[in-house]
C-alpha cells in the first residue's frame, strides 16, 4: 500500500510552521487519550494521530523529541503521554483486552454461523486495548441488506443460550451487541459524525468479516480520514455496490414481522435508542458527548489549538 506523506519543507519559516503543526497534532492526540488516562506506544501514536494530513515518521519523531524537551509530554516505559497525567497500567490493560477477545472466540464463532451476518467488530475499551478483566464487550454488527431484525433475533438467542447476553444486572464479561446496521445503511449520518466515531470505526477489532464488508464500510465513511489521516488506507479497488442477495419471499415476510414485533416491544423501553428498518443503536450509555466535551476542556486547559 503506497502512502503519501506531507514532505518537510526546505525554507526555515515554512519549516517552523510545519513542525508547529506536527507538535499540535501530537498534543491533540495525547490530549484525547488523556481522557482515558491511556498512554500510547509509538505505533499507536503514529497510527491514530489526530491530523488532517499524513505525517511521516521522521517529522513525527522530531516533533516528539521537541515536545519532550519542552516538558509538554513525557516518555516512560516506551509510552507517550501528556506531562502531569497519571496513566493506567498499559501492559495490564492490553493483556486484559486480548484475553477478553480470545476467551470469547467460541462466542464469535457461534455468531459467525448466522447466515445473514456480514461483519462483527469488537468496539469500545476492548478494541482500544484499555479494558479491565471483568468488562463487558461491545460489538458492532453489519447484516445482509433487509435482514437486520432477523439477525438481531438470532444473535440475541445465541448469546442468551450461552449465558453471554449483557444485561444491566449481569454485565461482567458479557457480550453487548449495541449497534446493528444492514448493508443499506453503511454511511454514517452526517450529523452524527465526529472524532469519537472516527476512532471507534478505525480501532474496531474485526472478529468476523465476510466479502470485505469492513473495507466497504470504511469506504462508505471516508470522512473518518479527515480526523485520522495517518490511518488512511488504499480502498480504491473495494466495490461498495450490493449484490442481489435477498432471495426468499418467506424470509422477507418473517423479517417484516420480526421488525414490527420487536419494535412494539422495544418502544415501551426506548429512551435514547434508535430503531429503524436499517439500524438498531442502543446508545443508552453513549459516551461520545462526554468524551468530546472532556477533550475540548483538556485542549483549553493546556492551551492547545485544535
C-alpha positions as MATLAB code, in Angstrom:
seq = 'XXXXXXXXXXXXXXXXXXXXXXXXXXXXXXXXXXXXXXXXXXXXXXXXXXXXXXXXXXXXXXXXXXXXXXXXXXXXXXXXXXXXXXXXXXXXXXXXXXXXXXXXXXXXXXXXXXXXXXXXXXXXXXXXXXXXXXXXXXXXXXXXXXXXXXXXXXXXXXXXXXXXXXXXXXXXXXXXXXXXXXXXXXXXXXXXXXXXXXXXXXXXXXXXXXXXXXXXXXXXXXXXXXXXXXXXXXXXXXXXXXXXXXXXXXXXXXXXXXXXXXXXXXXXXXXXXXXXXXXXXXXXXXXXXXXXXXXXXXXXXXXXXX';
ca = [
       0.000    0.000    0.000;
       1.514    3.264   -1.109;
       1.484    6.082    1.432;
       1.776    9.774    0.654;
       3.096   11.897    3.496;
       3.488   15.664    3.536;
       7.132   16.464    2.913;
       9.265   18.516    5.275;
       9.621   21.989    3.684;
      13.106   23.346    2.961;
      12.904   27.056    3.854;
      13.156   27.825    7.579;
       9.979   29.840    8.029;
       7.809   27.227    6.358;
       9.685   24.517    8.230;
       8.916   26.144   11.602;
       5.249   26.351   10.678;
       5.292   22.731    9.538;
       6.803   21.422   12.783;
       4.403   23.581   14.760;
       1.556   21.702   13.059;
       3.241   18.370   13.820;
       3.518   19.301   17.508;
      -0.129   20.372   17.593;
      -1.161   17.013   16.131;
       0.837   15.166   18.802;
      -0.643   17.263   21.609;
      -4.188   16.791   20.283;
      -3.673   13.039   20.129;
      -2.266   12.717   23.643;
      -4.922   15.110   24.977;
      -7.645   12.855   23.575;
      -6.087    9.754   25.133;
      -5.581   11.505   28.466;
      -9.377   11.387   28.876;
      -8.893    7.665   29.449;
      -5.525    8.089   31.229;
      -4.167    5.900   28.463;
      -0.569    6.315   27.198;
       0.416    5.365   23.647;
       3.338    3.489   22.203;
       4.907    4.938   19.071;
       2.900    2.734   16.705;
      -0.406    3.725   18.321;
       0.516    7.408   18.333;
       1.616    7.349   14.704;
      -1.420    5.397   13.532;
      -4.104    7.331   15.422;
      -2.518   10.761   15.138;
      -5.235   13.419   15.069;
      -4.310   15.198   11.865;
      -5.944   16.204    8.601;
      -2.780   15.358    6.642;
      -0.481   12.361    6.842;
       2.686   12.955    8.836;
       5.727   10.740    8.286;
       7.974    9.071   10.851;
      10.900   11.479   10.553;
       8.773   14.561   11.231;
       6.804   12.812   13.959;
       9.885   11.630   15.856;
      11.415   15.096   15.671;
       8.195   16.633   16.960;
       8.081   14.170   19.850;
      11.655   14.961   20.878;
      10.965   18.708   20.818;
       7.835   18.374   22.946;
       9.605   16.086   25.403;
      12.439   18.595   25.693;
       9.916   21.391   26.343;
       8.330   19.291   29.094;
       4.933   19.168   27.383;
       4.946   15.382   27.110;
       6.634   12.519   28.903;
       8.130    9.290   27.586;
       8.223    6.444   30.094;
       8.411    2.682   29.501;
       8.315    3.326   25.737;
       4.957    5.095   26.114;
       3.982    8.696   25.406;
       1.518   10.834   27.365;
       0.926   14.431   28.405;
       3.031   15.601   31.331;
       1.117   15.515   34.606;
      -1.274   12.750   33.549;
      -1.471    9.669   35.764;
      -1.619    6.740   33.373;
      -3.248    3.341   33.639;
      -1.119    0.198   33.522;
      -0.792   -0.097   29.724;
       0.521   -3.676   29.693;
      -2.141   -4.884   32.104;
      -4.978   -3.297   30.116;
      -3.628   -4.656   26.830;
      -3.401   -8.186   28.229;
      -6.916   -7.971   29.702;
      -8.321   -6.817   26.355;
      -6.590   -9.552   24.355;
      -7.711  -12.140   26.906;
     -11.337  -10.980   26.699;
     -11.324  -11.361   22.917;
      -9.563  -14.739   22.948;
     -11.708  -16.213   25.731;
     -14.851  -15.312   23.806;
     -13.684  -16.684   20.459;
     -16.177  -19.547   20.737;
     -18.970  -16.979   21.063;
     -17.880  -15.136   17.931;
     -17.509  -18.450   16.089;
     -21.116  -19.269   17.006;
     -22.362  -15.884   15.810;
     -20.481  -16.255   12.510;
     -22.814  -19.117   11.639;
     -25.799  -16.785   11.410;
     -26.142  -16.686    7.595;
     -27.132  -13.018    7.370;
     -24.213  -11.668    9.398;
     -21.609   -9.969    7.189;
     -19.393   -8.396    9.845;
     -18.803   -8.428   13.601;
     -16.383   -5.978   15.193;
     -15.363   -5.549   18.821;
     -15.514   -1.862   19.761;
     -15.042    0.351   22.808;
     -12.438   -0.149   25.528;
     -11.652   -3.727   24.500;
     -10.838   -2.729   20.914;
      -8.717    0.145   22.255;
      -6.749   -2.309   24.453;
      -7.971   -0.439   27.534;
     -10.328   -2.959   29.153;
     -10.443   -4.424   32.652;
     -10.638   -8.180   33.239;
     -14.358   -8.072   34.066;
     -15.528   -5.576   31.446;
     -18.321   -6.371   29.036;
     -17.545   -6.449   25.305;
     -19.282   -4.061   22.917;
     -19.828   -5.400   19.411;
     -20.932   -3.786   16.163;
     -22.756   -5.980   13.644;
     -23.463   -5.483    9.937;
     -26.133   -7.697    8.432;
     -27.121   -8.559    4.904;
     -29.460   -5.924    3.461;
     -33.038   -6.207    4.710;
     -32.063   -8.879    7.227;
     -31.388   -6.665   10.249;
     -34.162   -7.780   12.560;
     -33.927  -11.496   11.939;
     -30.180  -11.159   12.514;
     -30.744   -9.411   15.839;
     -33.168  -12.137   16.920;
     -30.659  -14.911   16.183;
     -27.792  -13.013   17.845;
     -29.870  -12.453   20.982;
     -30.990  -16.091   21.140;
     -27.433  -17.399   20.711;
     -25.991  -15.084   23.368;
     -28.772  -15.885   25.839;
     -28.439  -19.623   25.247;
     -24.716  -19.349   26.042;
     -25.404  -17.091   29.054;
     -23.391  -14.302   27.432;
     -26.049  -11.675   26.726;
     -25.267   -8.469   28.597;
     -27.877   -7.068   30.979;
     -27.668   -4.228   33.496;
     -27.909   -6.770   36.314;
     -25.230   -9.039   34.887;
     -22.676   -7.162   32.714;
     -19.439   -8.915   33.734;
     -17.678  -10.436   30.703;
     -20.901  -10.412   28.696;
     -21.381   -9.504   25.039;
     -23.229   -6.260   24.323;
     -24.378   -6.052   20.677;
     -25.206   -2.358   20.864;
     -25.196   -1.402   17.171;
     -26.729   -3.309   14.258;
     -26.807   -1.896   10.741;
     -27.561   -3.518    7.427;
     -25.729   -3.076    4.140;
     -28.184   -0.385    3.052;
     -27.085    1.806    5.967;
     -23.295    1.737    5.616;
     -22.818    5.517    5.553;
     -22.831    7.219    8.960;
     -25.345   10.061    9.315;
     -23.676   13.432    8.762;
     -25.000   14.940   11.991;
     -23.547   12.004   13.974;
     -20.015   12.163   12.544;
     -17.242   13.115   14.962;
     -13.685   12.435   16.070;
     -15.101    9.970   18.593;
     -16.920    7.935   15.932;
     -13.859    8.033   13.649;
     -11.794    6.460   16.437;
     -14.438    3.806   17.084;
     -14.544    2.806   13.411;
     -10.789    2.684   12.833;
      -9.957    0.996   16.137;
     -12.616   -1.662   15.646;
     -11.318   -5.227   16.026;
     -12.934   -7.485   13.374;
     -13.824  -10.989   14.578;
     -15.939  -11.855   11.533;
     -15.618  -10.261    8.104;
     -17.301  -11.694    5.022;
     -16.857  -10.326    1.487;
     -14.634   -7.405    2.601;
     -17.554   -5.857    4.451;
     -15.305   -3.901    6.818;
     -13.453   -2.217    3.949;
     -16.760   -1.468    2.229;
     -17.963    0.119    5.464;
     -14.779    2.213    5.729;
     -15.057    3.276    2.085;
     -18.604    4.457    2.726;
     -17.241    6.516    5.618;
     -14.086    8.028    4.140;
     -14.781   11.190    6.188;
     -13.028    9.437    9.109;
      -9.669   10.148    7.439;
     -10.300   13.880    7.781;
      -9.717   13.288   11.501;
      -7.136   10.495   11.398;
      -5.222   10.839    8.141;
      -2.320    8.598    9.148;
      -4.835    5.722    9.148;
      -5.719    6.309    5.502;
      -5.732    3.049    3.555;
      -5.942    2.178   -0.114;
      -9.528    1.039   -0.580;
      -9.960    2.364   -4.111;
     -10.479   -1.135   -5.510;
     -13.129   -2.093   -2.963;
     -16.552   -2.470   -4.576;
     -19.270   -0.883   -2.428;
     -22.131   -1.993   -4.656;
     -24.525   -4.536   -3.151;
     -25.350   -7.757   -4.886;
     -28.795   -9.293   -5.280;
     -28.552  -11.325   -2.105;
     -32.098  -11.212   -0.718;
     -33.827  -14.213   -2.185;
     -36.627  -15.832   -0.233;
     -40.163  -14.482   -0.144;
     -40.857  -16.247    3.144;
     -37.778  -14.766    4.861;
     -38.807  -11.290    3.668;
     -42.173  -11.736    5.378;
     -40.528  -13.052    8.559;
     -38.161  -10.046    8.590;
     -41.090   -7.610    8.455;
     -42.993   -9.452   11.173;
     -39.945   -9.604   13.446;
     -39.244   -5.909   12.937;
     -42.807   -4.935   13.885;
     -42.961   -7.267   16.891;
     -39.552   -6.225   18.264;
     -40.255   -2.521   17.684;
     -43.556   -2.851   19.524;
     -41.745   -4.436   22.481;
     -38.807   -2.007   22.406;
     -40.954    1.146   22.238;
     -42.048    0.544   25.829;
     -38.417    0.835   26.964;
     -36.825    3.149   24.390;
     -35.118    6.274   25.765;
     -32.223    7.371   23.541;
     -32.182    4.261   21.349;
     -32.516    4.369   17.568;
     -34.512    1.608   15.905;
     -35.495    1.625   12.224;
     -35.596   -0.767    9.290;
     -31.839   -0.426    8.706;
     -30.287    0.437   12.074;
     -30.601   -0.505   15.740;
     -28.437    1.574   18.057;
     -28.711    1.003   21.787;
     -26.994    4.221   22.826;
     -28.203    4.224   26.425;
     -24.578    4.626   27.509;
     -23.379    6.727   24.578;
     -20.063    8.233   25.669;
     -19.491   10.401   22.606;
     -20.826   13.669   24.041;
     -18.916   13.329   27.322;
     -15.657   12.315   25.630;
     -15.768   15.179   23.127;
     -16.641   17.664   25.866;
     -13.760   16.413   28.033;
     -11.453   16.618   25.020;
     -12.433   20.236   24.403;
     -11.871   21.079   28.080;
      -8.409   19.482   28.086;
      -7.405   21.433   24.974;
      -8.470   24.643   26.713;
      -6.755   23.668   29.970;
      -3.407   23.098   28.266;
      -3.979   25.951   25.799;
      -3.723   23.569   22.839;
      -5.068   24.584   19.450;
      -7.489   22.292   17.657;
];
